[in-house]
Amino acid sequence: MIRYVGFSSLPLLLTSALAFANPAGAASDYPTVTVVDYVLGCMQTNGQTRRALESCSCSIDVIASILPFEDYERAETFKSMSLTTGERSGLFRESAPANAASTGLKRAQAEADVRCF
C-alpha cells in the first residue's frame, strides 16, 4: 500500500534522515564552509580520489567530535597568524594560549588519522 506523505511531514522526514546520515552529529556544530575547506585541503594533500574524500570527511567528523568549534577556530587562527613575519608574530607561535590551542588540534588530528586513514 502506498501512503501519501503530506508536506507537513516533510521536515520531520528530512530531520530523521539527517540524524541517521550523521548519527554522532560530529561536524554539525562546525559551519559548512569550515568543513568543506578542511576536506578540500585534506584532499589536496592526500589525493583527489574517492578514498581521500571519504577519509578526509571522516577526519573532520572525528576532529569535530573531539574539539568544539571555538577551540578549532582558535587553533586555526593561531596557526595562520604564526605564519606572519615580524616581532609580534612570536606571540602567535610561542605564547601559552597558542601552544595549548595547537596541542589540542594536533591531538584531535592524530586521533582522526588513526581512525580514518
JSON list of C-alpha atoms in Angstrom, two decimals:
[
{"chain": "A", "resi": 1, "resn": "MET", "atom": "CA", "xyz": [0.00, 0.00, 0.00]},
{"chain": "A", "resi": 2, "resn": "ILE", "atom": "CA", "xyz": [1.36, 3.41, -0.97]},
{"chain": "A", "resi": 3, "resn": "ARG", "atom": "CA", "xyz": [0.77, 6.07, 1.60]},
{"chain": "A", "resi": 4, "resn": "TYR", "atom": "CA", "xyz": [0.73, 9.78, 0.85]},
{"chain": "A", "resi": 5, "resn": "VAL", "atom": "CA", "xyz": [3.11, 11.86, 2.91]},
{"chain": "A", "resi": 6, "resn": "GLY", "atom": "CA", "xyz": [1.99, 15.46, 3.04]},
{"chain": "A", "resi": 7, "resn": "PHE", "atom": "CA", "xyz": [4.29, 18.45, 3.08]},
{"chain": "A", "resi": 8, "resn": "SER", "atom": "CA", "xyz": [3.70, 18.93, 6.79]},
{"chain": "A", "resi": 9, "resn": "SER", "atom": "CA", "xyz": [5.54, 15.64, 7.39]},
{"chain": "A", "resi": 10, "resn": "LEU", "atom": "CA", "xyz": [8.45, 16.53, 5.10]},
{"chain": "A", "resi": 11, "resn": "PRO", "atom": "CA", "xyz": [10.55, 18.47, 7.67]},
{"chain": "A", "resi": 12, "resn": "LEU", "atom": "CA", "xyz": [10.23, 15.60, 10.12]},
{"chain": "A", "resi": 13, "resn": "LEU", "atom": "CA", "xyz": [11.31, 13.07, 7.49]},
{"chain": "A", "resi": 14, "resn": "LEU", "atom": "CA", "xyz": [14.30, 15.19, 6.43]},
{"chain": "A", "resi": 15, "resn": "THR", "atom": "CA", "xyz": [15.38, 15.68, 10.03]},
{"chain": "A", "resi": 16, "resn": "SER", "atom": "CA", "xyz": [15.14, 11.95, 10.65]},
{"chain": "A", "resi": 17, "resn": "ALA", "atom": "CA", "xyz": [17.13, 11.18, 7.52]},
{"chain": "A", "resi": 18, "resn": "LEU", "atom": "CA", "xyz": [19.86, 13.63, 8.53]},
{"chain": "A", "resi": 19, "resn": "ALA", "atom": "CA", "xyz": [20.05, 12.14, 12.01]},
{"chain": "A", "resi": 20, "resn": "PHE", "atom": "CA", "xyz": [20.67, 8.69, 10.55]},
{"chain": "A", "resi": 21, "resn": "ALA", "atom": "CA", "xyz": [23.14, 10.03, 7.98]},
{"chain": "A", "resi": 22, "resn": "ASN", "atom": "CA", "xyz": [25.29, 11.54, 10.73]},
{"chain": "A", "resi": 23, "resn": "PRO", "atom": "CA", "xyz": [24.39, 9.67, 13.90]},
{"chain": "A", "resi": 24, "resn": "ALA", "atom": "CA", "xyz": [27.08, 11.20, 16.09]},
{"chain": "A", "resi": 25, "resn": "GLY", "atom": "CA", "xyz": [26.30, 14.70, 14.83]},
{"chain": "A", "resi": 26, "resn": "ALA", "atom": "CA", "xyz": [30.05, 15.14, 14.64]},
{"chain": "A", "resi": 27, "resn": "ALA", "atom": "CA", "xyz": [30.59, 18.11, 12.35]},
{"chain": "A", "resi": 28, "resn": "SER", "atom": "CA", "xyz": [27.10, 19.52, 12.78]},
{"chain": "A", "resi": 29, "resn": "ASP", "atom": "CA", "xyz": [28.41, 22.30, 15.05]},
{"chain": "A", "resi": 30, "resn": "TYR", "atom": "CA", "xyz": [31.04, 23.31, 12.51]},
{"chain": "A", "resi": 31, "resn": "PRO", "atom": "CA", "xyz": [29.96, 25.73, 9.76]},
{"chain": "A", "resi": 32, "resn": "THR", "atom": "CA", "xyz": [29.66, 24.07, 6.37]},
{"chain": "A", "resi": 33, "resn": "VAL", "atom": "CA", "xyz": [32.33, 26.31, 4.85]},
{"chain": "A", "resi": 34, "resn": "THR", "atom": "CA", "xyz": [34.81, 25.17, 7.54]},
{"chain": "A", "resi": 35, "resn": "VAL", "atom": "CA", "xyz": [34.06, 21.51, 6.89]},
{"chain": "A", "resi": 36, "resn": "VAL", "atom": "CA", "xyz": [34.39, 21.94, 3.11]},
{"chain": "A", "resi": 37, "resn": "ASP", "atom": "CA", "xyz": [37.58, 23.98, 3.47]},
{"chain": "A", "resi": 38, "resn": "TYR", "atom": "CA", "xyz": [39.11, 21.25, 5.64]},
{"chain": "A", "resi": 39, "resn": "VAL", "atom": "CA", "xyz": [38.08, 18.44, 3.29]},
{"chain": "A", "resi": 40, "resn": "LEU", "atom": "CA", "xyz": [39.39, 20.26, 0.19]},
{"chain": "A", "resi": 41, "resn": "GLY", "atom": "CA", "xyz": [42.73, 20.99, 1.86]},
{"chain": "A", "resi": 42, "resn": "CYS", "atom": "CA", "xyz": [42.99, 17.43, 3.09]},
{"chain": "A", "resi": 43, "resn": "MET", "atom": "CA", "xyz": [42.24, 16.10, -0.39]},
{"chain": "A", "resi": 44, "resn": "GLN", "atom": "CA", "xyz": [44.96, 18.29, -1.90]},
{"chain": "A", "resi": 45, "resn": "THR", "atom": "CA", "xyz": [47.40, 16.63, 0.48]},
{"chain": "A", "resi": 46, "resn": "ASN", "atom": "CA", "xyz": [46.08, 13.07, 0.17]},
{"chain": "A", "resi": 47, "resn": "GLY", "atom": "CA", "xyz": [44.99, 12.90, -3.46]},
{"chain": "A", "resi": 48, "resn": "GLN", "atom": "CA", "xyz": [41.87, 13.75, -5.39]},
{"chain": "A", "resi": 49, "resn": "THR", "atom": "CA", "xyz": [40.30, 10.32, -5.08]},
{"chain": "A", "resi": 50, "resn": "ARG", "atom": "CA", "xyz": [37.06, 8.96, -3.71]},
{"chain": "A", "resi": 51, "resn": "ARG", "atom": "CA", "xyz": [39.03, 7.23, -0.94]},
{"chain": "A", "resi": 52, "resn": "ALA", "atom": "CA", "xyz": [40.65, 10.54, 0.04]},
{"chain": "A", "resi": 53, "resn": "LEU", "atom": "CA", "xyz": [37.22, 12.20, 0.10]},
{"chain": "A", "resi": 54, "resn": "GLU", "atom": "CA", "xyz": [35.90, 9.54, 2.46]},
{"chain": "A", "resi": 55, "resn": "SER", "atom": "CA", "xyz": [38.97, 9.65, 4.71]},
{"chain": "A", "resi": 56, "resn": "CYS", "atom": "CA", "xyz": [39.05, 13.45, 4.84]},
{"chain": "A", "resi": 57, "resn": "SER", "atom": "CA", "xyz": [35.33, 13.65, 5.59]},
{"chain": "A", "resi": 58, "resn": "CYS", "atom": "CA", "xyz": [35.81, 11.11, 8.35]},
{"chain": "A", "resi": 59, "resn": "SER", "atom": "CA", "xyz": [38.75, 13.11, 9.66]},
{"chain": "A", "resi": 60, "resn": "ILE", "atom": "CA", "xyz": [36.83, 16.37, 10.13]},
{"chain": "A", "resi": 61, "resn": "ASP", "atom": "CA", "xyz": [33.99, 14.44, 11.76]},
{"chain": "A", "resi": 62, "resn": "VAL", "atom": "CA", "xyz": [36.41, 12.93, 14.28]},
{"chain": "A", "resi": 63, "resn": "ILE", "atom": "CA", "xyz": [38.05, 16.29, 14.94]},
{"chain": "A", "resi": 64, "resn": "ALA", "atom": "CA", "xyz": [34.62, 17.86, 15.45]},
{"chain": "A", "resi": 65, "resn": "SER", "atom": "CA", "xyz": [33.64, 15.11, 17.89]},
{"chain": "A", "resi": 66, "resn": "ILE", "atom": "CA", "xyz": [36.74, 15.85, 19.99]},
{"chain": "A", "resi": 67, "resn": "LEU", "atom": "CA", "xyz": [37.23, 19.59, 19.63]},
{"chain": "A", "resi": 68, "resn": "PRO", "atom": "CA", "xyz": [34.44, 22.19, 19.98]},
{"chain": "A", "resi": 69, "resn": "PHE", "atom": "CA", "xyz": [34.30, 24.60, 17.05]},
{"chain": "A", "resi": 70, "resn": "GLU", "atom": "CA", "xyz": [35.51, 27.54, 19.14]},
{"chain": "A", "resi": 71, "resn": "ASP", "atom": "CA", "xyz": [38.69, 25.61, 20.03]},
{"chain": "A", "resi": 72, "resn": "TYR", "atom": "CA", "xyz": [39.21, 24.53, 16.42]},
{"chain": "A", "resi": 73, "resn": "GLU", "atom": "CA", "xyz": [38.75, 28.10, 15.21]},
{"chain": "A", "resi": 74, "resn": "ARG", "atom": "CA", "xyz": [41.19, 29.39, 17.85]},
{"chain": "A", "resi": 75, "resn": "ALA", "atom": "CA", "xyz": [43.84, 26.83, 16.87]},
{"chain": "A", "resi": 76, "resn": "GLU", "atom": "CA", "xyz": [43.45, 27.59, 13.17]},
{"chain": "A", "resi": 77, "resn": "THR", "atom": "CA", "xyz": [43.73, 31.31, 13.86]},
{"chain": "A", "resi": 78, "resn": "PHE", "atom": "CA", "xyz": [46.93, 30.87, 15.86]},
{"chain": "A", "resi": 79, "resn": "LYS", "atom": "CA", "xyz": [48.26, 28.60, 13.14]},
{"chain": "A", "resi": 80, "resn": "SER", "atom": "CA", "xyz": [47.63, 31.07, 10.32]},
{"chain": "A", "resi": 81, "resn": "MET", "atom": "CA", "xyz": [48.84, 34.06, 12.33]},
{"chain": "A", "resi": 82, "resn": "SER", "atom": "CA", "xyz": [52.06, 32.24, 13.25]},
{"chain": "A", "resi": 83, "resn": "LEU", "atom": "CA", "xyz": [52.98, 32.25, 9.57]},
{"chain": "A", "resi": 84, "resn": "THR", "atom": "CA", "xyz": [53.27, 36.04, 9.54]},
{"chain": "A", "resi": 85, "resn": "THR", "atom": "CA", "xyz": [56.63, 37.72, 9.94]},
{"chain": "A", "resi": 86, "resn": "GLY", "atom": "CA", "xyz": [57.86, 40.31, 12.39]},
{"chain": "A", "resi": 87, "resn": "GLU", "atom": "CA", "xyz": [58.45, 40.63, 16.10]},
{"chain": "A", "resi": 88, "resn": "ARG", "atom": "CA", "xyz": [54.83, 40.42, 17.11]},
{"chain": "A", "resi": 89, "resn": "SER", "atom": "CA", "xyz": [54.18, 37.18, 15.27]},
{"chain": "A", "resi": 90, "resn": "GLY", "atom": "CA", "xyz": [56.09, 35.34, 18.01]},
{"chain": "A", "resi": 91, "resn": "LEU", "atom": "CA", "xyz": [53.04, 35.84, 20.21]},
{"chain": "A", "resi": 92, "resn": "PHE", "atom": "CA", "xyz": [51.13, 33.52, 17.90]},
{"chain": "A", "resi": 93, "resn": "ARG", "atom": "CA", "xyz": [53.88, 30.87, 17.93]},
{"chain": "A", "resi": 94, "resn": "GLU", "atom": "CA", "xyz": [55.26, 30.92, 21.46]},
{"chain": "A", "resi": 95, "resn": "SER", "atom": "CA", "xyz": [52.53, 32.00, 23.87]},
{"chain": "A", "resi": 96, "resn": "ALA", "atom": "CA", "xyz": [50.82, 29.61, 26.28]},
{"chain": "A", "resi": 97, "resn": "PRO", "atom": "CA", "xyz": [47.38, 30.04, 24.61]},
{"chain": "A", "resi": 98, "resn": "ALA", "atom": "CA", "xyz": [48.92, 29.39, 21.18]},
{"chain": "A", "resi": 99, "resn": "ASN", "atom": "CA", "xyz": [50.66, 26.25, 22.43]},
{"chain": "A", "resi": 100, "resn": "ALA", "atom": "CA", "xyz": [47.53, 24.97, 24.16]},
{"chain": "A", "resi": 101, "resn": "ALA", "atom": "CA", "xyz": [45.37, 25.53, 21.09]},
{"chain": "A", "resi": 102, "resn": "SER", "atom": "CA", "xyz": [47.95, 23.90, 18.83]},
{"chain": "A", "resi": 103, "resn": "THR", "atom": "CA", "xyz": [48.32, 20.89, 21.13]},
{"chain": "A", "resi": 104, "resn": "GLY", "atom": "CA", "xyz": [44.55, 20.32, 21.25]},
{"chain": "A", "resi": 105, "resn": "LEU", "atom": "CA", "xyz": [44.24, 20.43, 17.47]},
{"chain": "A", "resi": 106, "resn": "LYS", "atom": "CA", "xyz": [47.26, 18.15, 16.96]},
{"chain": "A", "resi": 107, "resn": "ARG", "atom": "CA", "xyz": [45.80, 15.57, 19.35]},
{"chain": "A", "resi": 108, "resn": "ALA", "atom": "CA", "xyz": [42.43, 15.66, 17.57]},
{"chain": "A", "resi": 109, "resn": "GLN", "atom": "CA", "xyz": [44.14, 15.33, 14.18]},
{"chain": "A", "resi": 110, "resn": "ALA", "atom": "CA", "xyz": [46.25, 12.41, 15.40]},
{"chain": "A", "resi": 111, "resn": "GLU", "atom": "CA", "xyz": [43.11, 10.61, 16.58]},
{"chain": "A", "resi": 112, "resn": "ALA", "atom": "CA", "xyz": [41.44, 11.36, 13.24]},
{"chain": "A", "resi": 113, "resn": "ASP", "atom": "CA", "xyz": [44.45, 9.93, 11.38]},
{"chain": "A", "resi": 114, "resn": "VAL", "atom": "CA", "xyz": [44.26, 6.72, 13.41]},
{"chain": "A", "resi": 115, "resn": "ARG", "atom": "CA", "xyz": [40.53, 6.29, 12.85]},
{"chain": "A", "resi": 116, "resn": "CYS", "atom": "CA", "xyz": [40.23, 7.43, 9.22]},
{"chain": "A", "resi": 117, "resn": "PHE", "atom": "CA", "xyz": [43.44, 6.79, 7.29]}
]
